Tab-separated table of C-alpha atoms in Angstrom:
chain	number	residue	atom	x	y	z
A	164	LYS	CA	61.647	170.498	44.882
A	165	ALA	CA	63.632	172.481	41.977
A	166	VAL	CA	63.498	174.808	39.332
A	167	VAL	CA	65.169	173.876	35.964
A	168	SER	CA	66.016	175.043	32.701
A	169	ILE	CA	66.123	172.648	29.520
A	170	THR	CA	68.064	173.451	26.046
A	171	ILE	CA	66.564	171.551	22.945
A	172	ASP	CA	69.268	170.769	20.615
A	173	ASP	CA	71.121	173.665	21.362
A	174	GLU	CA	68.703	175.818	19.854
A	175	PHE	CA	65.809	176.493	22.336
A	176	VAL	CA	65.661	177.010	25.856
A	177	VAL	CA	62.887	176.873	28.311
A	178	HIS	CA	63.280	178.330	31.914
A	179	ASP	CA	61.233	178.015	35.152
A	180	ILE	CA	60.174	174.227	34.681
A	181	LYS	CA	59.253	173.230	38.198
A	182	VAL	CA	60.179	169.745	39.798
A	183	ILE	CA	56.699	169.228	42.203
A	184	GLU	CA	56.284	166.372	44.575
A	185	GLY	CA	52.392	165.250	43.987
A	186	GLU	CA	50.315	162.694	45.573
A	187	LYS	CA	51.682	160.187	42.981
A	188	GLY	CA	55.277	161.130	42.923
A	189	LEU	CA	57.741	163.605	41.390
A	190	PHE	CA	55.994	165.408	38.042
A	191	ILE	CA	57.101	168.400	36.106
A	192	ALA	CA	55.286	171.807	35.773
A	193	MET	CA	55.777	174.037	32.906
A	194	PRO	CA	56.324	177.635	33.145
A	195	THR	CA	52.967	179.693	33.590
A	196	VAL	CA	52.320	183.304	33.529
A	197	SER	CA	49.076	184.554	35.629
A	198	ASN	CA	46.078	186.759	34.013
A	199	ARG	CA	43.641	187.801	36.384
A	200	GLY	CA	44.138	184.909	38.568
A	201	GLU	CA	44.134	182.456	35.737
A	202	TYR	CA	47.377	180.604	35.272
A	203	ARG	CA	48.110	179.055	32.005
A	204	ASP	CA	51.324	177.594	30.539
A	205	ILE	CA	53.498	179.848	28.058
A	206	ALA	CA	55.524	177.117	27.026
A	207	HIS	CA	54.626	173.297	26.662
A	208	PRO	CA	54.925	169.928	24.777
A	209	ILE	CA	52.381	169.685	22.142
A	210	ASN	CA	51.623	165.831	22.963
A	211	SER	CA	51.880	163.366	25.661
A	212	ALA	CA	54.776	161.559	24.252
A	213	THR	CA	56.817	164.913	23.976
A	214	ARG	CA	55.830	165.708	27.440
A	215	ASP	CA	56.897	162.143	29.077
A	216	ARG	CA	60.086	162.630	27.297
A	217	ILE	CA	60.862	165.710	28.801
A	218	GLN	CA	59.578	164.516	32.193
A	219	THR	CA	61.839	161.545	32.314
A	220	ILE	CA	64.887	163.282	31.197
A	221	ILE	CA	64.237	166.182	34.149
A	222	LEU	CA	63.597	163.744	36.879
A	223	ASP	CA	66.234	161.338	35.900
A	224	LYS	CA	68.586	164.516	35.905
A	225	PHE	CA	67.349	165.482	39.311
A	226	GLN	CA	67.393	162.010	41.021
A	227	GLU	CA	71.139	161.646	39.747
A	228	VAL	CA	71.908	165.565	41.681
A	229	MET	CA	70.155	164.551	44.471
A	230	ASP	CA	71.682	160.825	44.965
A	231	ALA	CA	75.148	162.689	44.725
A	232	GLU	CA	74.564	165.489	47.101
A	233	PRO	CA	75.441	163.004	49.975
A	234	GLU	CA	78.853	162.443	48.375
A	235	GLU	CA	79.432	165.922	47.706
A	236	ALA	CA	78.812	166.881	51.498
A	237	ALA	CA	81.197	164.388	52.544
A	238	ALA	CA	83.831	165.199	50.176
A	239	ALA	CA	83.606	168.773	51.688
A	240	GLU	CA	84.285	167.645	55.064
């Protein structure tokens, strides 16, 4: 659905976080690297509370942008 970057405390950035549609709805996938066909995260939260917080922030912003797109298209006409 989207590829995003986040900046944490104006000090650390993570690029290429993917917003993916799964069977249970939207979720994020952290950036990965492939080594001999095996994928592993190259940046990720250490605990589930932090992952949930990051996911909530990203998905809320994603929804905000998606909701605004019809308004922007109408304004351009």
